[in-house]
GROMACS .gro file of C-alpha atoms in nm:
model
   79
    1THR     CA    1  22.911  10.444   2.968
    2PRO     CA    2  23.195  10.348   2.736
    3PHE     CA    3  23.473  10.465   2.968
    4LEU     CA    4  23.524  10.468   3.343
    5ALA     CA    5  23.427  10.830   3.403
    6GLY     CA    6  23.167  10.865   3.129
    7GLU     CA    7  23.156  10.915   2.757
    8THR     CA    8  23.516  11.034   2.722
    9TYR     CA    9  23.848  10.853   2.755
   10THR     CA   10  24.037  10.993   3.055
   11LEU     CA   11  24.357  10.945   3.249
   12GLY     CA   12  24.160  10.711   3.476
   13ASP     CA   13  24.107  10.473   3.183
   14LEU     CA   14  24.476  10.483   3.099
   15VAL     CA   15  24.583  10.407   3.456
   16ALA     CA   16  24.324  10.131   3.501
   17PHE     CA   17  24.416   9.972   3.168
   18ALA     CA   18  24.785   9.973   3.263
   19ASN     CA   19  24.696   9.776   3.577
   20PHE     CA   20  24.418   9.548   3.457
   21TRP     CA   21  24.486   9.467   3.089
   22GLY     CA   22  24.594   9.110   3.165
   23LEU     CA   23  24.319   8.992   3.401
   24PRO     CA   24  24.151   8.770   3.141
   25MET     CA   25  24.484   8.591   3.101
   26THR     CA   26  24.569   8.564   3.472
   27VAL     CA   27  24.226   8.503   3.628
   28PRO     CA   28  23.996   8.393   3.344
   29GLU     CA   29  23.749   8.241   3.590
   30TYR     CA   30  23.676   8.592   3.720
   31ALA     CA   31  23.751   8.817   3.420
   32ASN     CA   32  23.540   8.683   3.135
   33PRO     CA   33  23.239   8.799   2.931
   34ALA     CA   34  22.990   8.599   3.138
   35ALA     CA   35  23.117   8.704   3.480
   36THR     CA   36  23.219   9.065   3.408
   37PRO     CA   37  23.051   9.189   3.088
   38HIS     CA   38  23.103   9.560   3.162
   39TYR     CA   39  23.472   9.512   3.235
   40VAL     CA   40  23.522   9.302   2.923
   41GLY     CA   41  23.338   9.560   2.711
   42TRP     CA   42  23.557   9.837   2.848
   43LEU     CA   43  23.866   9.623   2.791
   44ARG     CA   44  23.765   9.561   2.429
   45ARG     CA   45  23.726   9.936   2.375
   46MET     CA   46  24.065  10.000   2.533
   47TYR     CA   47  24.237   9.736   2.319
   48ALA     CA   48  24.069   9.881   2.009
   49ARG     CA   49  24.230  10.222   2.061
   50PRO     CA   50  24.503  10.282   1.800
   51ALA     CA   51  24.752  10.388   2.068
   52SER     CA   52  24.702  10.060   2.254
   53GLN     CA   53  24.756   9.859   1.937
   54GLN     CA   54  25.069  10.052   1.851
   55LEU     CA   55  25.212  10.016   2.200
   56PHE     CA   56  25.161   9.640   2.217
   57GLU     CA   57  25.281   9.580   1.862
   58THR     CA   58  25.612   9.751   1.934
   59SER     CA   59  25.678   9.599   2.277
   60ARG     CA   60  25.828   9.261   2.349
   61SER     CA   61  25.697   8.985   2.576
   62LEU     CA   62  25.417   9.175   2.751
   63GLY     CA   63  25.309   9.321   2.420
   64LYS     CA   64  25.277   8.975   2.270
   65ALA     CA   65  25.075   8.860   2.572
   66ALA     CA   66  24.849   9.164   2.546
   67LEU     CA   67  24.787   9.104   2.177
   68GLY     CA   68  24.688   8.749   2.270
   69VAL     CA   69  24.436   8.879   2.522
   70ALA     CA   70  24.301   9.123   2.262
   71ALA     CA   71  24.259   8.838   2.012
   72GLN     CA   72  24.072   8.628   2.269
   73LEU     CA   73  23.840   8.919   2.344
   74ARG     CA   74  23.765   8.964   1.974
   75GLU     CA   75  23.688   8.590   1.944
   76THR     CA   76  23.449   8.591   2.240
   77GLU     CA   77  23.277   8.902   2.106
   78ALA     CA   78  23.214   8.731   1.772
   79ALA     CA   79  23.077   8.418   1.938
   0.00000   0.00000   0.00000
């Protein structure tokens, strides 16, 4: 399913994303497309949401880090 509880984005996705958005940056050996394809797919969908983009573009240091993670995920998806 595209989101944690099924086909629809829920509060659970929002809470999980707030806690786990940076795992590919902090523990890349565990959070990567080869090791955790479902997590990375979900993370890509979460980063692609317009609200996520807007939030990270307007925030400071963490926003810049998050946009870096999003860019890395897009690169690995294209590869």
